[in-house]
Coordinates of C-alpha atoms and ligand atoms in Angstrom, one line a residue:
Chain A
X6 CA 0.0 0.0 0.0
X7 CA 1.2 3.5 -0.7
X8 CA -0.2 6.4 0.0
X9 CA 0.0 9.4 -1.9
X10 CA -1.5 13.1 -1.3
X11 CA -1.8 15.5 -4.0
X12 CA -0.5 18.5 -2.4
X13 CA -2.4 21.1 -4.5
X14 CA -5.7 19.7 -3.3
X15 CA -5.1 19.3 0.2
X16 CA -5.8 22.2 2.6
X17 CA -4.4 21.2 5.9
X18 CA -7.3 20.6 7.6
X19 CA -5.4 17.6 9.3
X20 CA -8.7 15.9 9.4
X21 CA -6.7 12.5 7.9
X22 CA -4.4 13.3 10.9
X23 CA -7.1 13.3 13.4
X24 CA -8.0 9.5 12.0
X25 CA -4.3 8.4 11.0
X26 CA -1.6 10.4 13.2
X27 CA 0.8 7.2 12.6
X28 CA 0.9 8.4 8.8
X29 CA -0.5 11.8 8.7
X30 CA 0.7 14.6 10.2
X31 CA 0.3 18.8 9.7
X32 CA 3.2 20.5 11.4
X33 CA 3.3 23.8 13.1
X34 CA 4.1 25.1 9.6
X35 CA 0.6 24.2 8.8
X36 CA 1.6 21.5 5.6
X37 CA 0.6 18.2 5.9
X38 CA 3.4 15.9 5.9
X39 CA 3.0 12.0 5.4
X40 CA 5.4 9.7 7.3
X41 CA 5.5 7.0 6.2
X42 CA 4.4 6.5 2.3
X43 CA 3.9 3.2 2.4
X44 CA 2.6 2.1 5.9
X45 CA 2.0 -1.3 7.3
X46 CA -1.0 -3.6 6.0
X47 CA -2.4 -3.3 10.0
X48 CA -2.7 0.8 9.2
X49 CA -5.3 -0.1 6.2
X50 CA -8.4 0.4 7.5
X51 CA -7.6 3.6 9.2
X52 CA -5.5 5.3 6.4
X53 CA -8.4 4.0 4.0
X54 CA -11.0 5.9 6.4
X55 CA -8.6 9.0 6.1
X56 CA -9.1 8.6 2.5
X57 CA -12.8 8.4 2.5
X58 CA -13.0 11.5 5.3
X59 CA -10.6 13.5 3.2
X60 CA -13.0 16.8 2.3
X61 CA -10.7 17.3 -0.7
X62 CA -10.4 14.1 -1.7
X63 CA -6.1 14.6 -1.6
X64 CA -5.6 11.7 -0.3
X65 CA -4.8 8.2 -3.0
X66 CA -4.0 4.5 -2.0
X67 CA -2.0 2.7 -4.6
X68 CA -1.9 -0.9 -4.1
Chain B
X16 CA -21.8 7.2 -4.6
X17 CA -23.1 4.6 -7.1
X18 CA -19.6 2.3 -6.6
X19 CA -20.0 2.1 -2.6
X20 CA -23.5 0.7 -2.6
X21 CA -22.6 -2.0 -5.1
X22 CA -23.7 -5.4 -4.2
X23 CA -25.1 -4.1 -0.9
X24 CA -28.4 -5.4 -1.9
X25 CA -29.9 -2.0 -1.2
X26 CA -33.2 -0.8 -2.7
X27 CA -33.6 3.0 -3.3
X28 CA -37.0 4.7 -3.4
X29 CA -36.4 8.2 -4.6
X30 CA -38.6 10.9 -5.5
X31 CA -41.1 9.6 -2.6
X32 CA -41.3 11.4 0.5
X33 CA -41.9 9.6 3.5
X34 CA -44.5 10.5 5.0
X35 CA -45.4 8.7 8.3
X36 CA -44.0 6.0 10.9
X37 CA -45.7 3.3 12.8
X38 CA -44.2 2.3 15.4
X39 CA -46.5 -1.0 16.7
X40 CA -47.0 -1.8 13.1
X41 CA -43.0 -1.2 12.2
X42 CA -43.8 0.6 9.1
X43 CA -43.0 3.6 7.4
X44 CA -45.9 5.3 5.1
X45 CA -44.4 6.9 1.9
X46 CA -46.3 9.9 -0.3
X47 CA -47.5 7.4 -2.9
X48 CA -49.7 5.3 -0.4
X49 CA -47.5 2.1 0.5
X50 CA -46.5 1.0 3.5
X51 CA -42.1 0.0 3.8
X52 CA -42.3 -2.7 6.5
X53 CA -38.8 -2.6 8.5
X54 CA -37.0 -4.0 11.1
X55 CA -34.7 -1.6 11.7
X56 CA -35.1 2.3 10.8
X57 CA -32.3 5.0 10.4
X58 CA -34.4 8.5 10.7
X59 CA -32.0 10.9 9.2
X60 CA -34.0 13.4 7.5
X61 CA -31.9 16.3 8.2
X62 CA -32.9 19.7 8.2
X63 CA -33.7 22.8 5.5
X64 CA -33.1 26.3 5.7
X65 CA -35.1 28.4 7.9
X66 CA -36.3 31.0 5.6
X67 CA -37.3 35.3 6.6
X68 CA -40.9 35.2 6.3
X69 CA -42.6 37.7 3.5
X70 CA -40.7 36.9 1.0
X71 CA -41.5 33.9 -1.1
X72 CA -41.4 35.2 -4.1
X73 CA -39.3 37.4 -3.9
X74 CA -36.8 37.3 -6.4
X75 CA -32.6 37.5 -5.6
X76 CA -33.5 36.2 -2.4
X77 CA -31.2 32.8 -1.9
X78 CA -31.0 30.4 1.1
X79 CA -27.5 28.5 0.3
X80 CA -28.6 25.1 0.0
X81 CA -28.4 24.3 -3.9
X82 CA -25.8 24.4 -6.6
X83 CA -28.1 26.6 -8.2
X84 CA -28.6 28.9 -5.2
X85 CA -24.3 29.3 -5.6
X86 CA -24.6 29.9 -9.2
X87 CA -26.9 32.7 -8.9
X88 CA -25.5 34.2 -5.9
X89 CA -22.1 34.5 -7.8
X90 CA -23.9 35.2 -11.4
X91 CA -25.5 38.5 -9.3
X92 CA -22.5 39.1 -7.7
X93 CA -20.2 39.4 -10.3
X94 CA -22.4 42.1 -12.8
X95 CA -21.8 44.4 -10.0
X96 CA -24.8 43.7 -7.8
X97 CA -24.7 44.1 -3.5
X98 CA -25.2 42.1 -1.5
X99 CA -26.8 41.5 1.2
X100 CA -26.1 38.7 4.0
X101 CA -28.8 38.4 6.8
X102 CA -27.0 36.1 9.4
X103 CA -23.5 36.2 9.7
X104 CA -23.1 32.4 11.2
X105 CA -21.2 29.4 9.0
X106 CA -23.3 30.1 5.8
X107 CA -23.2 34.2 6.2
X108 CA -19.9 34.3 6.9
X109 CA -18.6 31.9 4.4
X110 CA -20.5 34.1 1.7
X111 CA -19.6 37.2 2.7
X112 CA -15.7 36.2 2.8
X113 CA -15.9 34.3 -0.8
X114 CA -17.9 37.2 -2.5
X115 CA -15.7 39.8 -1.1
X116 CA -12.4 37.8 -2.3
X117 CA -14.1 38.1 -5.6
X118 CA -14.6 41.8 -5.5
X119 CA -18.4 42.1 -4.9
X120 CA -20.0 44.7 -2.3
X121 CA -21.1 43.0 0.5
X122 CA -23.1 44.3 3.8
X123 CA -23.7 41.4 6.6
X124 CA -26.4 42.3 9.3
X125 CA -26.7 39.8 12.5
X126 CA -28.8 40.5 15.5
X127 CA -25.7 39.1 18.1
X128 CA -22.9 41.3 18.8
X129 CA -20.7 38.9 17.0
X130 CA -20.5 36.6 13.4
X131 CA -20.2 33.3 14.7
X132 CA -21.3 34.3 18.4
X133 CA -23.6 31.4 19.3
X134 CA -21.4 28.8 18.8
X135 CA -17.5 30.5 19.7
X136 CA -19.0 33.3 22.3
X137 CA -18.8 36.5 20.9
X138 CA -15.2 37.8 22.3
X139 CA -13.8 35.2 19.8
X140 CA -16.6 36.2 17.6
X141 CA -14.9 39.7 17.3
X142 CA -11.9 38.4 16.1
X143 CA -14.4 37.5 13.2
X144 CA -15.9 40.3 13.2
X145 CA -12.9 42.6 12.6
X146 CA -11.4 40.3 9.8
X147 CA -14.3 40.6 7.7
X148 CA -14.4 44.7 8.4
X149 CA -10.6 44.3 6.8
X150 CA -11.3 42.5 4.2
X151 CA -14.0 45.8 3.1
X152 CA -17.4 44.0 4.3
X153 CA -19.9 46.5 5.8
X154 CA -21.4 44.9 8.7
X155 CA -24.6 45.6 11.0
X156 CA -24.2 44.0 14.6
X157 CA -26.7 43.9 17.0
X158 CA -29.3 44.5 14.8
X159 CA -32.1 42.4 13.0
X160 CA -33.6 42.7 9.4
X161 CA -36.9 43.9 9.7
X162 CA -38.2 43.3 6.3
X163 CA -37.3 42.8 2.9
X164 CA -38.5 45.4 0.2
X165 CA -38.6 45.6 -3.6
X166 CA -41.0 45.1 -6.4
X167 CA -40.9 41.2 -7.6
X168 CA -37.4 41.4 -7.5
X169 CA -35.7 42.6 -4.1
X170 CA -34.1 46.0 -3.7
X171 CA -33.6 46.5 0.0
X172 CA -33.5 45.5 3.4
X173 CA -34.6 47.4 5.7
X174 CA -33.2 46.8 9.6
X175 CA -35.0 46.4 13.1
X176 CA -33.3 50.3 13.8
X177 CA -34.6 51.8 10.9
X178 CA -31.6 51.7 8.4
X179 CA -31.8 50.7 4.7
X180 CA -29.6 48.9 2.9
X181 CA -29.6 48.5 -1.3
X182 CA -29.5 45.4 -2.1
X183 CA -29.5 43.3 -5.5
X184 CA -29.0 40.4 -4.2
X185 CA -30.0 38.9 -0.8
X186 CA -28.8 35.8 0.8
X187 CA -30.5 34.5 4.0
X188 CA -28.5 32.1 6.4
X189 CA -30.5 32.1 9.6
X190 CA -30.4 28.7 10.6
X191 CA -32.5 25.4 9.9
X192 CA -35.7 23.7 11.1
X193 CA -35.5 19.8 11.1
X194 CA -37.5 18.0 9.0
X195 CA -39.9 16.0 11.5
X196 CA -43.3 16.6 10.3
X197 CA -43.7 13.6 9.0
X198 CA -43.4 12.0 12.5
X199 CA -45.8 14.2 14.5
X200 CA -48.3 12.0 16.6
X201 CA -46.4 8.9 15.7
X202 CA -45.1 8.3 19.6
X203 CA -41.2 9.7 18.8
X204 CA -40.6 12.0 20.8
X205 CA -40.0 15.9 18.9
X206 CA -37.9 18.8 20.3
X207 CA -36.4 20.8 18.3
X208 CA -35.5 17.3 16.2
X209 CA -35.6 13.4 16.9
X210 CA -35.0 13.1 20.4
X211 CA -32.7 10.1 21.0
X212 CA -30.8 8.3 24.2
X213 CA -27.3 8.7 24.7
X214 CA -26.7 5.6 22.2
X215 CA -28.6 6.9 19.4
X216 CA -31.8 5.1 20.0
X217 CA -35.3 7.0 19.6
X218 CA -37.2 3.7 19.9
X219 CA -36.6 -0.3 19.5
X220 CA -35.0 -0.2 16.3
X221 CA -34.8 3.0 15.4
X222 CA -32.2 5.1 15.6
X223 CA -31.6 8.3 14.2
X224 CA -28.7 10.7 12.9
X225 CA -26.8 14.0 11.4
X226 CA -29.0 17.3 11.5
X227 CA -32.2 15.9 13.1
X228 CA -30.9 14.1 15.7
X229 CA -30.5 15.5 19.4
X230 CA -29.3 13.1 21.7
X231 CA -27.4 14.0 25.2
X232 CA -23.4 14.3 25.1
X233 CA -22.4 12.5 28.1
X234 CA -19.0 14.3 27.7
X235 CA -20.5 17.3 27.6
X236 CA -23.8 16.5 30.3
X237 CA -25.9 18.6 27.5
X238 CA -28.5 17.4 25.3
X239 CA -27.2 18.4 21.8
X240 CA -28.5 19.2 17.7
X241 CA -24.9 19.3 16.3
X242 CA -25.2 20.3 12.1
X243 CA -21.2 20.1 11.1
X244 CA -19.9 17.7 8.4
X245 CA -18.1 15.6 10.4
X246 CA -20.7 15.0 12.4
X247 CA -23.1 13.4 10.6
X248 CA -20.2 10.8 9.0
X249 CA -19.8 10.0 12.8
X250 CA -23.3 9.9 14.0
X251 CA -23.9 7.6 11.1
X252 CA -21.8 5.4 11.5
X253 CA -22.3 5.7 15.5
X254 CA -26.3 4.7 14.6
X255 CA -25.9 2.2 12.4
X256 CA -23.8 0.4 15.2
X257 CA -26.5 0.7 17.6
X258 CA -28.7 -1.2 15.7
X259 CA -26.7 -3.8 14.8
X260 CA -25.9 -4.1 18.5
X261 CA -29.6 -4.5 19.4
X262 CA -29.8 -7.4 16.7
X263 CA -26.7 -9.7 18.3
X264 CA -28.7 -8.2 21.7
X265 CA -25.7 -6.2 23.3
X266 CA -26.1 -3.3 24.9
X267 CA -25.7 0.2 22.6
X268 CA -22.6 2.3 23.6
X269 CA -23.0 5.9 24.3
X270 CA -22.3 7.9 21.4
X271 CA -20.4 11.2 23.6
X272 CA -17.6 12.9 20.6
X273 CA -15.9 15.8 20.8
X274 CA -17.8 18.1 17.8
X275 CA -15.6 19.6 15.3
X276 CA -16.0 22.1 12.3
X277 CA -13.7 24.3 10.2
X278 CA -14.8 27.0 8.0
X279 CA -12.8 28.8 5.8
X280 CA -12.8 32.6 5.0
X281 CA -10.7 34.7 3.0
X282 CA -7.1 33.0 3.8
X283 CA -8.2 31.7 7.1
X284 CA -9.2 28.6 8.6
X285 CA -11.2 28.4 11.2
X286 CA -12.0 25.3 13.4
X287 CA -12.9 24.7 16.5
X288 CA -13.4 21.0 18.7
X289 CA -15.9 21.3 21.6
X290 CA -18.8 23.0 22.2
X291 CA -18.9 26.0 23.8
X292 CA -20.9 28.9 26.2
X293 CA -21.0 32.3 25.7
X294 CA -19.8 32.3 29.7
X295 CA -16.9 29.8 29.1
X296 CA -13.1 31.2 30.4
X297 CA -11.2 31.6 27.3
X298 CA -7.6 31.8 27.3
X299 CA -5.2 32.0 24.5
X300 CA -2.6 29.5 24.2
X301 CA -0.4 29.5 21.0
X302 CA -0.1 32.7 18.4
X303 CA -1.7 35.6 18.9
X304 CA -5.1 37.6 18.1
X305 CA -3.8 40.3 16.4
X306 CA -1.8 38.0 14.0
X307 CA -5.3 36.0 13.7
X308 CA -3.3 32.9 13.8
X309 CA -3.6 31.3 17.0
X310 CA -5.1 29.0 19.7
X311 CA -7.2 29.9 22.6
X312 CA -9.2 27.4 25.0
X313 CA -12.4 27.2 26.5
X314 CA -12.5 26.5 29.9
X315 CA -15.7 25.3 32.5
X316 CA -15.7 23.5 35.8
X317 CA -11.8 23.2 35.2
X318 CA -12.2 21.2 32.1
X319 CA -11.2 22.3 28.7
X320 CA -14.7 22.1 26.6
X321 CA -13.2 23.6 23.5
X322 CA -10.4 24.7 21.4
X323 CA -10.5 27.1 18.4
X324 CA -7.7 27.9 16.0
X325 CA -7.2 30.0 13.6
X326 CA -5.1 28.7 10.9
X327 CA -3.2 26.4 13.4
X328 CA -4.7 22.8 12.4
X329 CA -2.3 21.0 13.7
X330 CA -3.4 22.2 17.2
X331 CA -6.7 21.6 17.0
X332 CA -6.7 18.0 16.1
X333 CA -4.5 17.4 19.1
X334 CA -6.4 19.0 21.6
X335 CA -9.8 17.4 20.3
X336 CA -8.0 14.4 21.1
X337 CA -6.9 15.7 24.6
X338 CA -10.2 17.1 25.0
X339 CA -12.3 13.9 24.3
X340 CA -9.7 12.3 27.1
X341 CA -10.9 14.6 29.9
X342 CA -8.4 17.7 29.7
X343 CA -8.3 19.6 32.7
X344 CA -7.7 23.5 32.5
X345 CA -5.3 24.0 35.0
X346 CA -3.0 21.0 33.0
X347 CA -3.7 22.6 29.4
X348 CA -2.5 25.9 30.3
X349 CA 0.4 24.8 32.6
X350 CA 1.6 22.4 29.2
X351 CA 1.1 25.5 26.8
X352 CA 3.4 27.7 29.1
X353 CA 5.7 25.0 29.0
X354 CA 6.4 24.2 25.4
Ligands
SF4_415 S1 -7.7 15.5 5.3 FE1 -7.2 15.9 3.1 S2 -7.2 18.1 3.0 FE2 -7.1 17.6 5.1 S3 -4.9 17.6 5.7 FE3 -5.5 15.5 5.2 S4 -5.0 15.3 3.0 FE4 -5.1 17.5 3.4

């Protein structure tokens, strides 16, 4: 699984952070920044609710 | 969403209001005369814009509910028209700011001292107040519309103190009314929505969710309507648990979140987690007012009930998690001093 965020979509609304924090996270510098671009299997469901909760729809899984 | 409900085996009945529920029967009573037998029922029929009465048919008058309602608003807008925004909460505001960005003359008029007052208090709600005055929007505090005025087509609001304003174009946000006529006198109990028990649960069976619903926060010991985005996805979700818990016959768990909402005006975001009282202690934390980006806290009983940020997401996602864990004032603002 890798997860990728199209960065001219995404507002920082660290709404995917709230769900994810293990792979999502929006700094003091207000950009989101993902950590880990291809997390475990066991992070699925939650990155793929971050996905679905996205208001911009930024956020992709591949694979 | 025609891909998600794919080989859910679900039947769709559009176009047909319903328009009744029994509850000893277990049927719901839709517009064309049949009766939907069920064994478990969802009520989320949301809620529609409360609209200023005398003037239906008044043209240039907009609630903001429909694509088409945006389309005109910005059609009016950009030939050069004013407007008008009566209500400066989440819709008023958010109109105000994106017509202003795009260069139309815009007047806001709201009876409380404050946009956004009911749900940050009005203190925050000046911080608001005075970045839409920046930004060139002429607003009215502390005073209501009285009526609107023009001939088929409107041409100005006149206010509660006697002032008229021009107006081409008139946008109403003022709130909504939930949809529960069709459940008068069928045994659910009505207040201001669908009242339902701390798990969701308005009856055996029936749950309900999203706009209508007003169930009581046990983190917040308040019965509460909550109308954000986020919320319903929760609630939902939340709902549907409960009845599926009532089928394997476990007990329903209390639904008790932290609300959250953003809204975004001009180049500010706007969010806040908790719900708050115009009385609550409020306390800055991170940034400052002046630089409108910053954090400040809500305080009661030495609990923080809320935080609000403006333009600092990162924060506010934190502390709605701190928040839903029981965050006690005295610890929030000794660990913002601190870092
Ligand atoms: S939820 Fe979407 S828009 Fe918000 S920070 Fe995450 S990727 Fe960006």
């Amino acid at each position: 699984m890798r997860v990728v965020v199209d960065f001219d979509l995404c507002e920082s609304n660290a709404v995917c952070m709230g769900i994810a924090p293990e792979v999502f996270e929006v700094r003091d510098d207000d950009f989101l920044y993902v950590l880990q671009e291809e997390p475990d299997e066991g992070l699925r469901p939650k990155v793929e609710e971050a996905a679905a909760r996205c208001p911009k729809q930024a956020i992709a899984i591949e694979g | 969403m025609a891909a998600a409900d794919e080989g859910l085996g679900l039947t769709w009945e559009r176009g047909v209001a319903a328009v009744g529920l029994d509850l000893a029967r277990r049927t719901v009573a839709l517009a064309d005369g049949r009766q939907l037998p069920f064994d478990g029922l969802v009520i989320a029929t949301g809620a529609r814009a409360r609209t200023l009465p005398g003037t239906d048919g008044l043209a240039g008058v907009h609630a903001l509910r429909t694509l088409d309602d945006a389309l005109a608003v910005r059609a009016a807008v950009e030939a050069g028209g004013r407007l008008v925004v009566v209500g400066a909460g989440f819709i008023g505001a958010e109109v105000a700011a994106s017509c202003r960005s795009r260069g139309g003359d815009v007047a806001m008029v709201e009876p409380l001292p404050a946009p956004l007052a009911r749900v940050l208090g009005a203190p925050m709600g000046q911080v608001v107040a005075d970045l839409h005055r920046d930004h060139g929007v002429e607003l009215h505090l502390g005073v209501g519309v009285e009526r609107l005025e023009g001939d088929g087509h409107v041409e100005r609001v006149v206010l509660a103190d006697g002032q008229v304003l021009d107006a081409e174009v008139v946008v109403v946000g003022i709130g909504v009314i939930p949809n529960t006529e069709w459940l008068e006198g069928s045994g659910v109990e009505l207040a201001d929505g669908v009242v339902c028990d701390e798990t969701t649960l308005v009856a055996p069976g029936v749950v309900a969710c999203g706009d209508v619903a007003r169930w009581p926060n046990r983190l917040y010991d308040e019965v509460m309507r909550v109308e954000h985005w986020e919320h319903a996805l929760d609630m939902a979700a939340h709902a549907a648990r409960r009845l599926l818990a009532q089928d394997r016959g476990e007990p329903g768990e209390a639904f008790a979140p932290v609300p959250f909402f953003w809204s975004d005006q001009y180049d500010r975001k706007i969010q806040l987690a908790g719900r708050v009282r115009p009385d609550d202690e409020v306390a800055v934390v991170a940034g400052s007012l002046d630089e409108r980006r910053f954090c400040a806290l809500y305080g009661r009983d030495g609990r923080v009930v809320g935080a609000l940020t403006m333009n600092m997401p990162a924060k506010v996602i934190r502390y709605r998690r701190q928040i839903a864990e029981g965050l006690g004032w005295d610890d929030a603002l000794a660990a913002a001093a601190g870092s």
